[in-house]
Every structure is written in C-alpha cells, then in structure tokens.
Coordinates of C-alpha atoms in Angstrom, one line a residue:
M1183 CA 0.0 0.0 0.0
L1184 CA 2.8 2.4 0.9
R1185 CA 4.5 1.7 -2.5
L1186 CA 1.2 2.4 -4.3
V1187 CA 0.6 5.7 -2.4
N1188 CA 4.3 6.7 -3.2
Q1189 CA 3.7 6.0 -7.0
I1190 CA 0.5 8.0 -7.0
L1191 CA 2.6 11.0 -5.3
D1192 CA 5.3 10.7 -8.0
F1193 CA 2.8 10.8 -10.8
R1194 CA 1.2 13.9 -9.3
K1195 CA 4.8 15.4 -9.1
I1196 CA 5.4 14.6 -12.8
E1197 CA 2.1 15.9 -13.9
N1198 CA 2.7 19.2 -12.2
R1199 CA 6.2 19.5 -13.3
K1200 CA 7.7 19.4 -9.7
M1201 CA 9.7 16.1 -10.0
K1202 CA 13.3 17.0 -9.7
L1203 CA 16.1 15.0 -10.9
L1204 CA 19.0 14.8 -8.2
L1205 CA 22.0 13.5 -10.3
E1206 CA 24.9 12.0 -8.5
R1207 CA 28.1 10.3 -9.8
T1208 CA 27.1 6.7 -9.0
D1209 CA 28.5 3.2 -9.5
V1210 CA 25.6 1.6 -11.2
I1211 CA 26.6 -1.9 -10.7
I1212 CA 26.7 -1.5 -6.9
L1213 CA 23.3 0.0 -7.1
L1214 CA 21.8 -2.7 -9.2
E1215 CA 23.2 -5.2 -6.7
R1216 CA 21.5 -3.3 -3.9
V1217 CA 18.1 -3.5 -5.8
M1218 CA 18.5 -7.1 -6.5
D1219 CA 19.3 -8.0 -3.1
N1220 CA 15.5 -7.3 -2.3
F1221 CA 14.6 -10.3 -4.4
R1222 CA 17.3 -12.9 -3.5
L1223 CA 14.9 -14.6 -0.8
I1224 CA 12.0 -15.0 -3.2
A1225 CA 14.1 -16.3 -6.0
E1226 CA 15.2 -19.1 -3.6
E1227 CA 11.8 -19.7 -2.6
K1228 CA 10.5 -20.1 -6.1
H1229 CA 14.0 -21.6 -7.3
I1230 CA 14.4 -19.2 -9.8
D1231 CA 17.9 -18.6 -11.6
F1232 CA 18.3 -14.9 -10.7
R1233 CA 21.6 -13.3 -12.0
L1234 CA 23.3 -10.2 -12.9
H1235 CA 25.4 -10.0 -16.1
S1236 CA 27.9 -7.4 -16.8
Q1237 CA 30.8 -6.6 -19.1
T1238 CA 32.7 -4.9 -16.3
D1239 CA 32.8 -4.7 -12.5
N1240 CA 32.6 -0.7 -12.6
I1241 CA 30.0 1.5 -14.5
S1242 CA 30.1 5.1 -13.4
G1243 CA 27.6 7.9 -14.3
W1244 CA 25.1 10.5 -13.5
I1245 CA 21.8 9.2 -12.2
D1246 CA 19.1 9.9 -9.8
Q1247 CA 19.7 7.0 -7.4
D1248 CA 16.2 7.0 -5.9
K1249 CA 14.4 7.1 -9.4
F1250 CA 16.8 4.5 -10.8
E1251 CA 15.9 2.1 -7.9
K1252 CA 12.1 2.7 -8.4
V1253 CA 12.8 1.8 -12.3
M1254 CA 14.7 -1.4 -11.6
F1255 CA 12.5 -2.5 -8.6
N1256 CA 9.4 -2.2 -10.7
L1257 CA 10.9 -4.3 -13.6
I1258 CA 12.3 -6.8 -11.5
S1259 CA 9.2 -7.2 -9.3
N1260 CA 7.2 -7.6 -12.5
A1261 CA 9.7 -10.1 -13.8
F1262 CA 8.9 -12.3 -10.6
K1263 CA 5.2 -11.7 -10.7
Y1264 CA 4.9 -13.4 -14.0
T1265 CA 7.5 -15.8 -14.1
P1266 CA 6.8 -19.6 -12.7
D1267 CA 8.9 -21.6 -10.5
H1268 CA 12.0 -23.1 -11.6
K1269 CA 12.8 -20.6 -14.4
S1270 CA 15.2 -17.8 -14.9
I1271 CA 15.4 -13.9 -14.6
A1272 CA 18.6 -12.3 -15.8
V1273 CA 19.7 -8.5 -15.5
W1274 CA 22.0 -7.5 -18.2
V1275 CA 23.8 -4.2 -18.3
S1276 CA 26.5 -2.7 -20.5
V1277 CA 27.7 0.5 -21.8
K1278 CA 27.5 1.8 -25.4
D1279 CA 28.6 5.2 -26.8
E1280 CA 28.4 6.9 -23.1
T1281 CA 24.8 5.3 -22.8
L1282 CA 23.8 2.7 -20.2
V1283 CA 21.9 -0.2 -21.7
L1284 CA 19.9 -2.4 -19.1
S1285 CA 17.9 -5.5 -19.8
V1286 CA 15.6 -7.3 -17.5
K1287 CA 14.9 -10.8 -19.3
D1288 CA 12.6 -13.6 -17.8
E1289 CA 11.4 -16.7 -18.8
G1290 CA 7.6 -15.8 -17.8
I1291 CA 4.1 -16.0 -19.5
G1292 CA 5.0 -13.3 -22.0
I1293 CA 2.9 -10.4 -23.1
D1294 CA 0.5 -10.6 -26.3
L1295 CA 1.5 -8.3 -29.1
K1296 CA -1.7 -6.4 -28.8
K1297 CA -1.1 -5.8 -25.0
Q1298 CA 2.4 -4.6 -25.6
Q1299 CA 1.3 -1.5 -27.5
S1300 CA -0.6 -0.2 -24.4
L1301 CA 1.5 -1.7 -21.9
F1302 CA 3.0 1.6 -20.5
Q1303 CA -0.4 3.4 -20.2
R1304 CA -1.6 4.3 -16.9
F1305 CA -3.7 1.6 -15.1
E1306 CA -2.9 -0.9 -17.9
T1307 CA -2.4 -4.3 -16.2
L1308 CA -1.7 -8.0 -17.1
V1309 CA -3.7 -9.0 -14.0
R1310 CA -6.0 -11.4 -16.3
Y1311 CA -2.8 -13.4 -17.1
N1312 CA -2.1 -13.9 -13.4
I1313 CA -5.2 -13.2 -11.1
L1314 CA -3.3 -14.2 -8.1
Q1315 CA -1.0 -11.2 -8.4
P1316 CA -3.1 -8.0 -8.1
S1317 CA -1.7 -4.9 -9.9
S1318 CA -2.4 -1.3 -9.8
G1319 CA -1.5 -0.6 -13.3
I1320 CA 0.5 2.3 -12.9
G1321 CA 4.1 0.6 -12.2
L1322 CA 5.1 0.5 -15.7
S1323 CA 3.7 3.8 -16.6
L1324 CA 5.6 5.6 -13.9
V1325 CA 8.8 3.6 -15.0
R1326 CA 8.3 5.2 -18.5
E1327 CA 7.9 8.5 -16.9
L1328 CA 11.0 8.1 -14.8
V1329 CA 13.1 6.8 -17.7
E1330 CA 12.1 9.6 -19.9
L1331 CA 13.0 12.1 -17.2
H1332 CA 16.4 10.7 -17.2
Q1333 CA 16.4 11.6 -20.9
G1334 CA 16.4 7.7 -21.7
S1335 CA 13.9 5.2 -23.4
I1336 CA 12.3 1.9 -22.6
E1337 CA 11.0 -0.7 -24.9
V1338 CA 9.6 -4.4 -24.6
N1339 CA 10.2 -7.5 -26.5
S1340 CA 7.8 -10.4 -25.6
Q1341 CA 6.5 -13.7 -26.8
P1342 CA 3.6 -15.4 -25.1
D1343 CA 4.8 -18.6 -23.1
V1344 CA 8.4 -17.8 -23.9
G1345 CA 9.2 -14.7 -21.9
S1346 CA 9.7 -10.8 -21.9
E1347 CA 12.4 -8.6 -22.0
F1348 CA 12.4 -4.9 -20.9
L1349 CA 15.1 -2.8 -22.4
V1350 CA 16.2 0.6 -20.7
T1351 CA 18.6 3.0 -22.3
L1352 CA 20.0 5.8 -19.9
P1353 CA 22.6 8.5 -20.6
L1354 CA 25.6 8.4 -18.4
S1355 CA 27.1 11.9 -19.2
H1356 CA 26.1 15.3 -18.0
R1357 CA 25.6 16.5 -21.4
A1358 CA 22.2 14.8 -21.7
Y1359 CA 20.7 17.3 -19.1
E1360 CA 22.1 20.6 -20.5
G1361 CA 19.4 23.3 -20.5
K1362 CA 16.8 20.8 -18.8
E1363 CA 14.7 22.2 -16.0
N1364 CA 14.4 20.6 -12.4
T1365 CA 17.8 19.1 -12.5
E1366 CA 20.3 19.4 -9.8
F1367 CA 23.7 17.7 -9.3
I1368 CA 24.6 16.3 -5.8
V1369 CA 28.3 16.8 -5.3
N1370 CA 30.0 14.2 -3.1
D1371 CA 33.7 13.2 -2.4
S1372 CA 32.8 9.6 -1.5
L1373 CA 34.1 8.1 -4.7
S1374 CA 37.4 6.4 -4.3
T1375 CA 40.3 9.0 -5.2
E1376 CA 41.9 6.4 -7.1
Q1377 CA 39.3 7.1 -9.7
Q1378 CA 41.2 10.3 -10.6
E1379 CA 39.0 10.7 -13.9
A1380 CA 38.3 14.0 -15.0
A1381 CA 34.8 14.8 -13.5
E1382 CA 32.5 16.2 -16.2
A1383 CA 30.8 19.7 -16.0
C1384 CA 27.5 20.2 -14.9
P1385 CA 25.0 22.9 -16.1
D1386 CA 23.1 25.1 -13.7
T1387 CA 19.9 26.8 -14.9
C1388 CA 19.2 28.6 -11.9
T1389 CA 22.0 31.0 -11.1
E1390 CA 23.0 33.8 -13.4
V1391 CA 25.0 37.0 -12.8
D1392 CA 25.6 39.9 -15.1
D1393 CA 28.6 40.4 -17.3
Q1394 CA 30.6 42.7 -14.9
E1395 CA 30.3 40.2 -12.1
K1396 CA 31.6 37.5 -14.6
E1397 CA 34.6 39.7 -15.3
L1398 CA 35.3 40.9 -11.6
V1399 CA 34.5 38.0 -9.3
S1400 CA 37.2 35.3 -8.6
V1401 CA 37.1 32.2 -6.6
L1402 CA 39.8 30.0 -5.1
I1403 CA 38.8 26.3 -4.6
V1404 CA 40.8 24.5 -2.1
E1405 CA 40.3 20.6 -2.4
D1406 CA 42.5 17.7 -2.0
N1407 CA 40.2 15.2 -4.0
S1408 CA 40.9 16.0 -7.7
E1409 CA 37.8 14.7 -8.7
L1410 CA 35.5 17.0 -6.8
R1411 CA 37.9 19.7 -7.3
T1412 CA 37.4 19.5 -11.0
F1413 CA 33.8 19.2 -10.6
L1414 CA 33.7 22.4 -8.7
Y1415 CA 35.9 24.2 -11.4
D1416 CA 33.5 23.1 -14.1
I1417 CA 30.2 24.2 -12.4
L1418 CA 31.8 27.6 -11.4
S1419 CA 34.2 28.4 -14.2
E1420 CA 31.4 29.8 -16.5
T1421 CA 30.4 32.4 -14.0
Y1422 CA 33.5 33.0 -12.0
K1423 CA 37.4 33.0 -12.4
V1424 CA 38.7 30.1 -10.7
I1425 CA 41.9 29.5 -9.2
E1426 CA 42.7 25.9 -7.8
A1427 CA 44.6 24.6 -4.8
T1428 CA 45.2 21.1 -3.5
N1429 CA 45.6 21.6 0.3
G1430 CA 45.4 24.2 2.9
Q1431 CA 49.1 25.4 2.7
E1432 CA 48.7 25.8 -1.2
G1433 CA 45.5 27.6 -0.4
L1434 CA 47.0 30.3 1.7
Q1435 CA 49.7 30.9 -0.9
Q1436 CA 47.2 31.3 -3.7
A1437 CA 45.0 33.6 -1.5
V1438 CA 48.0 35.8 -0.6
Q1439 CA 49.0 35.9 -4.5
Y1440 CA 45.7 36.3 -6.2
M1441 CA 43.4 37.9 -3.3
P1442 CA 40.2 36.0 -4.7
D1443 CA 37.0 37.7 -4.0
F1444 CA 35.7 34.5 -1.9
V1445 CA 37.4 30.8 -1.0
I1446 CA 35.8 27.6 -1.1
S1447 CA 37.6 25.0 1.0
D1448 CA 37.4 21.4 2.2
I1449 CA 38.3 20.8 5.8
M1450 CA 40.3 17.5 5.9
M1451 CA 43.1 17.9 4.0
P1452 CA 46.8 17.0 4.1
M1453 CA 49.7 19.5 5.0
M1454 CA 47.3 22.0 6.4
D1455 CA 43.6 21.3 6.9
G1456 CA 40.9 24.0 6.1
L1457 CA 40.3 25.4 9.6
D1458 CA 44.2 26.0 10.0
M1459 CA 44.1 27.8 6.4
V1460 CA 41.0 30.0 7.7
K1461 CA 42.8 30.9 10.9
A1462 CA 46.0 31.9 8.8
I1463 CA 43.9 33.8 6.3
K1464 CA 42.2 35.7 9.1
C1465 CA 45.4 36.6 10.7
N1466 CA 46.7 38.2 7.5
R1467 CA 45.9 41.8 7.2
D1468 CA 46.0 41.8 3.6
I1469 CA 43.6 39.1 3.1
C1470 CA 41.4 39.0 6.3
H1471 CA 38.4 40.3 4.3
I1472 CA 38.1 37.4 2.0
P1473 CA 34.8 35.5 2.7
I1474 CA 35.2 31.8 3.2
I1475 CA 32.8 28.7 2.5
L1476 CA 33.9 25.4 4.0
L1477 CA 32.8 22.1 2.7
S1478 CA 32.8 19.1 4.8
A1479 CA 31.3 15.5 5.5
K1480 CA 31.6 16.4 9.0
S1481 CA 28.2 17.8 10.0
S1482 CA 28.1 17.8 13.9
L1483 CA 27.3 21.0 15.9
D1484 CA 30.7 21.0 17.2
D1485 CA 32.3 21.2 13.8
R1486 CA 30.1 23.9 12.7
I1487 CA 30.8 26.1 15.7
S1488 CA 34.4 25.6 15.2
G1489 CA 34.4 26.6 11.6
L1490 CA 32.4 29.7 12.7
E1491 CA 34.5 30.6 15.5
Q1492 CA 37.5 30.8 13.0
G1493 CA 35.5 33.3 11.0
I1494 CA 34.1 31.5 8.1
D1495 CA 31.1 32.8 6.4
D1496 CA 29.2 29.8 5.6
Y1497 CA 29.3 25.9 6.0
V1498 CA 28.1 23.4 3.3
T1499 CA 27.7 19.8 4.2
K1500 CA 28.5 17.2 1.9
P1501 CA 26.7 15.9 -0.2
F1502 CA 25.4 19.1 -1.5
S1503 CA 23.4 20.2 -4.6
S1504 CA 25.4 22.3 -7.1
T1505 CA 22.5 24.5 -7.4
Y1506 CA 22.4 25.1 -3.6
L1507 CA 26.1 26.0 -3.6
K1508 CA 25.7 28.4 -6.4
A1509 CA 22.8 29.9 -4.6
R1510 CA 24.7 30.4 -1.5
I1511 CA 27.7 31.9 -3.2
K1512 CA 25.3 34.5 -5.0
S1513 CA 23.8 35.3 -1.6
L1514 CA 27.1 35.6 0.1
L1515 CA 28.2 38.1 -2.6
N1516 CA 25.1 40.0 -2.6
Q1517 CA 25.4 40.3 1.4
R1518 CA 29.0 41.6 0.8
K1519 CA 27.9 44.1 -1.6
Q1520 CA 25.4 45.5 1.0
L1521 CA 28.1 45.5 3.6
Q1522 CA 30.2 47.4 1.1
E1523 CA 27.8 50.0 0.8
L1524 CA 27.2 50.3 4.5
Y1525 CA 30.8 50.5 5.2
L1526 CA 31.4 53.1 2.8
K1527 CA 28.6 55.1 4.0
Q1528 CA 29.7 54.9 7.8
W1529 CA 33.2 55.8 7.2
S1530 CA 32.3 58.6 4.8
E1531 CA 30.0 60.2 7.6
R1532 CA 32.4 59.3 10.5
K1533 CA 35.5 61.1 8.9
L1534 CA 34.2 63.7 6.3
G1535 CA 31.6 64.9 9.1
H1536 CA 34.6 66.9 10.8
S1537 CA 36.5 69.0 8.2
I1538 CA 38.6 70.2 11.2
P1539 CA 40.1 67.3 13.2
V1540 CA 39.5 67.4 16.9
V1541 CA 42.6 66.6 18.9
P1542 CA 41.9 65.1 22.2
I1543 CA 43.5 66.2 25.5
E1544 CA 44.2 62.8 26.5
P1545 CA 45.5 59.9 24.8
P1546 CA 42.7 57.5 23.8
Q1547 CA 42.4 54.1 25.5
P1548 CA 43.9 51.2 23.9
E1549 CA 41.5 49.1 21.7
I1550 CA 41.6 46.0 19.8
V1551 CA 40.7 46.6 16.2
C1552 CA 40.3 44.3 13.5
F1553 CA 42.6 44.6 10.6
D1554 CA 39.8 45.9 8.2
E1555 CA 38.9 48.5 10.6
L1556 CA 42.4 49.5 10.9
F1557 CA 42.9 49.5 7.4
M1558 CA 40.0 51.9 6.8
Q1559 CA 41.1 54.2 9.5
Q1560 CA 44.6 54.7 8.0
V1561 CA 42.9 55.1 4.4
M1562 CA 40.6 57.9 5.8
E1563 CA 43.7 59.4 7.4
V1564 CA 45.6 59.5 4.2
M1565 CA 42.6 60.8 2.3
E1566 CA 42.1 63.6 4.8
K1567 CA 45.6 64.6 4.5
Q1568 CA 45.7 64.6 0.6
M1569 CA 42.2 66.0 0.1
D1570 CA 43.5 69.0 -1.8
N1571 CA 46.5 67.3 -3.4
S1572 CA 45.6 67.2 -7.2
E1573 CA 48.9 65.2 -7.6
L1574 CA 47.7 62.1 -5.7
T1575 CA 47.9 59.0 -7.5
V1576 CA 46.9 55.5 -6.5
D1577 CA 50.7 54.4 -6.4
R1578 CA 51.4 57.5 -3.7
F1579 CA 48.3 56.5 -1.8
A1580 CA 49.6 52.8 -1.4
Q1581 CA 52.9 54.2 -0.5
E1582 CA 51.4 56.1 2.3
L1583 CA 49.9 52.9 3.5
A1584 CA 53.1 50.9 3.1
M1585 CA 51.3 48.4 0.8
G1586 CA 51.8 47.4 -2.7
R1587 CA 49.4 48.9 -5.4
T1588 CA 47.6 45.6 -6.4
V1589 CA 47.0 44.6 -2.6
F1590 CA 45.8 48.2 -1.9
Y1591 CA 43.4 48.1 -4.9
Q1592 CA 41.8 44.4 -4.2
K1593 CA 41.6 45.0 -0.5
L1594 CA 39.9 48.5 -0.8
K1595 CA 37.6 47.2 -3.6
A1596 CA 36.7 44.3 -1.3
I1597 CA 35.8 46.1 1.8
I1598 CA 33.8 49.2 0.3
G1599 CA 33.1 48.1 -3.3
L1600 CA 35.0 51.0 -4.9
S1601 CA 38.2 51.0 -6.7
P1602 CA 40.8 53.6 -5.2
V1603 CA 40.2 56.2 -8.1
D1604 CA 36.6 56.0 -7.5
F1605 CA 37.0 56.2 -3.8
I1606 CA 39.2 59.3 -4.0
R1607 CA 36.7 61.0 -6.3
E1608 CA 33.8 59.9 -4.0
M1609 CA 35.5 61.5 -1.0
R1610 CA 36.4 64.5 -2.6
I1611 CA 32.9 65.2 -4.1
K1612 CA 31.3 64.6 -0.5
R1613 CA 33.8 67.1 0.9
A1614 CA 32.9 69.5 -1.8
K1615 CA 29.2 69.2 -1.0
Q1616 CA 30.1 70.0 2.7
L1617 CA 32.2 73.0 1.9
M1618 CA 29.3 74.3 -0.4
E1619 CA 26.8 73.8 2.3
S1620 CA 28.9 76.2 4.4
G1621 CA 28.1 79.0 2.0
E1622 CA 31.8 80.3 2.6
Y1623 CA 33.3 79.4 -0.7
N1624 CA 32.7 79.8 -4.3
V1625 CA 32.9 76.9 -6.9
S1626 CA 36.6 77.6 -8.0
S1627 CA 37.6 77.5 -4.3
V1628 CA 35.9 74.4 -3.5
A1629 CA 37.4 72.7 -6.4
Y1630 CA 41.0 73.5 -5.5
M1631 CA 40.2 72.7 -2.0
T1632 CA 39.3 69.3 -2.8
G1633 CA 42.0 68.5 -5.4
F1634 CA 40.3 69.3 -8.8
N1635 CA 42.6 71.3 -11.0
D1636 CA 39.7 72.1 -13.4
P1637 CA 36.7 73.7 -11.9
K1638 CA 34.6 72.6 -15.2
Y1639 CA 35.5 69.1 -14.5
F1640 CA 34.8 69.4 -10.9
S1641 CA 31.3 70.9 -11.8
K1642 CA 30.7 67.9 -14.3
C1643 CA 31.6 65.5 -11.5
F1644 CA 29.5 67.1 -8.9
K1645 CA 26.3 67.4 -11.3
K1646 CA 26.8 63.6 -12.0
Q1647 CA 26.9 62.8 -8.4
F1648 CA 24.1 65.0 -7.0
G1649 CA 21.8 65.9 -10.3
M1650 CA 22.7 69.5 -10.0
S1651 CA 25.9 71.9 -10.7
P1652 CA 27.7 73.1 -7.5
S1653 CA 26.3 76.8 -8.2
E1654 CA 22.9 75.4 -8.4
Y1655 CA 23.1 73.4 -5.3
G1656 CA 24.6 76.4 -3.4
K1657 CA 21.5 78.7 -4.7
E1658 CA 19.2 76.0 -3.6
R1659 CA 20.7 75.7 -0.2
K1660 CA 20.5 79.5 0.5
Q1661 CA 16.7 79.4 -0.7
N1662 CA 16.0 76.5 1.9
D1663 CA 17.8 78.4 4.5

C-alpha cells in the first residue's frame, strides 16, 4: 500500500512538473546489486535462477539513485510476478557510446503483441494473465515517466509462453541534461580517489550573474580530492574566474598571491587542513577580508561551531546540490555588496563629518581593532591629509599605507566596493558638498580645496553625483535656509 501511495504521489509531481532529478555520480553496478538483493529470498523460494550479467565490474555515471532504484525495482518485481517456479530472470548491463543499456529478461508467461502496444499506459495491467498477483496498473507507466525524465527510453520485446525482455537506455554523461529544468547535481567526494578521472561539467539553470560580475569575481577552490575539485571548477568556471589549490598550505599561498573575491575549501586535507588555513587567512591583514565557505562531510554541531569561530562565512555539508552551492555563493556576494555600501557610508560620515580634526586632550584608551577597521582608519587619514592634493595617485596612496598597489586596490575594492580612483573621487565630491553647504566658498575655491585642477571638470563630477551643478546646489541651499 505504501508503494502504491508513493507511486501516485510521484505521478502527481510529474504531472505538475515538480519532479526534480537529483543527479549523483554513481557506481551503477553497486546500485543494481543493492536493488537485486531485495529479491534474493523470493528467488530461492521459487527456485528461480536470478543473476546479474555485466561486461565490467564498474560503471560510473550521473543518475538519480532513488528514481533509478524505482525503475529497476518495478521491472524486476514484474518479472518475478509473472515468472513461474524453476525458471530464470537475468539482468544485463552494458555501456555503448556513453549510454547505459539495461535489460531485465525473464522466462515468464510473456505478453500478447496487442497488449504490448498499451503496456506503458496508466492503469494498464496484465492481471488477467495472473489473477493471483494483483496490480495497480501504474508501475510500468511510472517507469516510463522516470526513464524519460532521465532523457532515456524503454521498450519491451515479448512472446507469449516464452518470456519478456524490458530494455532501458539511460545517458551516463551530464551533457544529456544541458538546459533541462528541475535538474540538480549532488556533489560528494565519497568516490575513491583512485578513480582520478576528470569530472564532467554540470550545467546549472538557476543562477545567473551579469557580465560585470563575470569579469570581476574570482574564487579560490581548495580541495585535495581531484575529482571533486575538477567538478567544482566545471560548475563555477562559466560564472567566475577559478583558482585551484590541492591543500590548505597551497590555498593560503594562492590567497596571498591572487587575493580572490571568495574561497571555497574542504576541511580534511593533508599538510594544512581547512580550519588552519582559515585561521591563517584571518590573521593576515592583506587578505583577512576574503569571505570563506567550508565544505565538509563532518556535520556535527561542534564542527560547525568550530568553523564559525574561525571566521568562516558559511558551512555547506557534503553531499550538497550544485544549485544550492551556487545560490549560497550568490547570496554571500549580495550580502558583501550590501556591507560594502554600508561600510562606505559609515566611514564617509564618520570622517568627513569633521572638516577640522578634533585633537583629544588625553590619549585614547587602547583598543583591539580588527585588520579591516584599522585599514580603513589609515585610508581615511591619508585621504584627509591628501584631500587638496591634485597630484595624488593610486601609487602614492598605496605608498602612504606601506602597501603594494595591487594589494591596496583589491583590499579597498573588497571592503567598500570602490576602486581607489572611484573612492578618491567619491570622498572629494562629498567634501565639496560639505564646503558648498557652508556658503563660505565659491565653486572654484571648493574645486581647488578638494584636489580638482579644473573647476569645469569638478562641476561635471558634482552634477553627476548630485544631479545639479555646484552653483545650483549653493543657490538651492540658500533658498532653503
């Protein structure tokens, strides 16, 4: 009864286009043997010769394990239902041109030719051939739906009183699912690392980013399992610039050298594990801002807490959906963008709110300040000092901070979302607005006080920012006052 209810629910999902394929790299032989184990006892009771025939001991491909089991269980169950005692049932499996070919062949009562034509229609049964074996008439119909959902096919060859053969073909490669809806790829590194074959790319139809994001966003993948690392590269490389590392030590070196926009790392790795790498990254002032996602089969609460205490941004447990991982990355990047805007606003208001620095009478109390906060304090101090310097360059700015140009550029962009050139212009325009609000300076004076050599260019930048020229802004302020 439970199987019947589940089959009806599956039909409803298929009809409403809500049935989703969860494709996973699977050893088909092992999965077939697991299904066949359910019938060993009845085979012994009925003295049926029940065997699996395969050309190889290992066949690997992308399939939905649950739906594959339902297909094979139904076909084998029907074979036992209509095969007399002391006969044989054979399951054959082979591969042809990246296609899995499955055959369930029995020496049963067979099926009339006219009946074969409607066999896969819903509520069609062979009950009149065997009244002792009740049937709902939806098993084979569901089998066909599930096979076609896998982009496969099913056919039957049968002769009455001789036997029947159900032939199923399924694609093993990911390419059969390109552009298909309701398809997810479940990533797991449980396959033996001796099987170091190149993992195949998997498409994703759910996550899109604009062209600008494709050019700018880079990801560092740190994973010692080469198959999983290649798989991650394939699913992310169409959207992001991907850098690879095989262990935590190499990952740390790559993070320092390339300063990626975010890091995806395994935990259990040789030489340096993921948590130690995270700790080293968060202690490095140049790269401590980089968001990190950890992947691990360790899913206990203590492991999650340990990762979060090290400063990671997200924790994804294996096995996981590639669509889910992409969604988490996109969400994380969106959160970073919002934080950048908030951080820029807070620092702009904090420093530029005081055109005349206030010198405290007493030295401040010592504080523990994170690297990013300290970095922004130093940036704003340099900006304040160089506000009227029209010769200020990015190289000079970086020198004032005792940093390399590339590190300065990438770190500032990661924290506030602006390049150094855009940041300097933003700060100068905001200072110009403050000076115009005071009503004490004309347009030319404000331009020179904020590092603009050309008042016309200053007016153009001001209008672009606030929608009106400096003189118009000044007049409006006077009218409001």
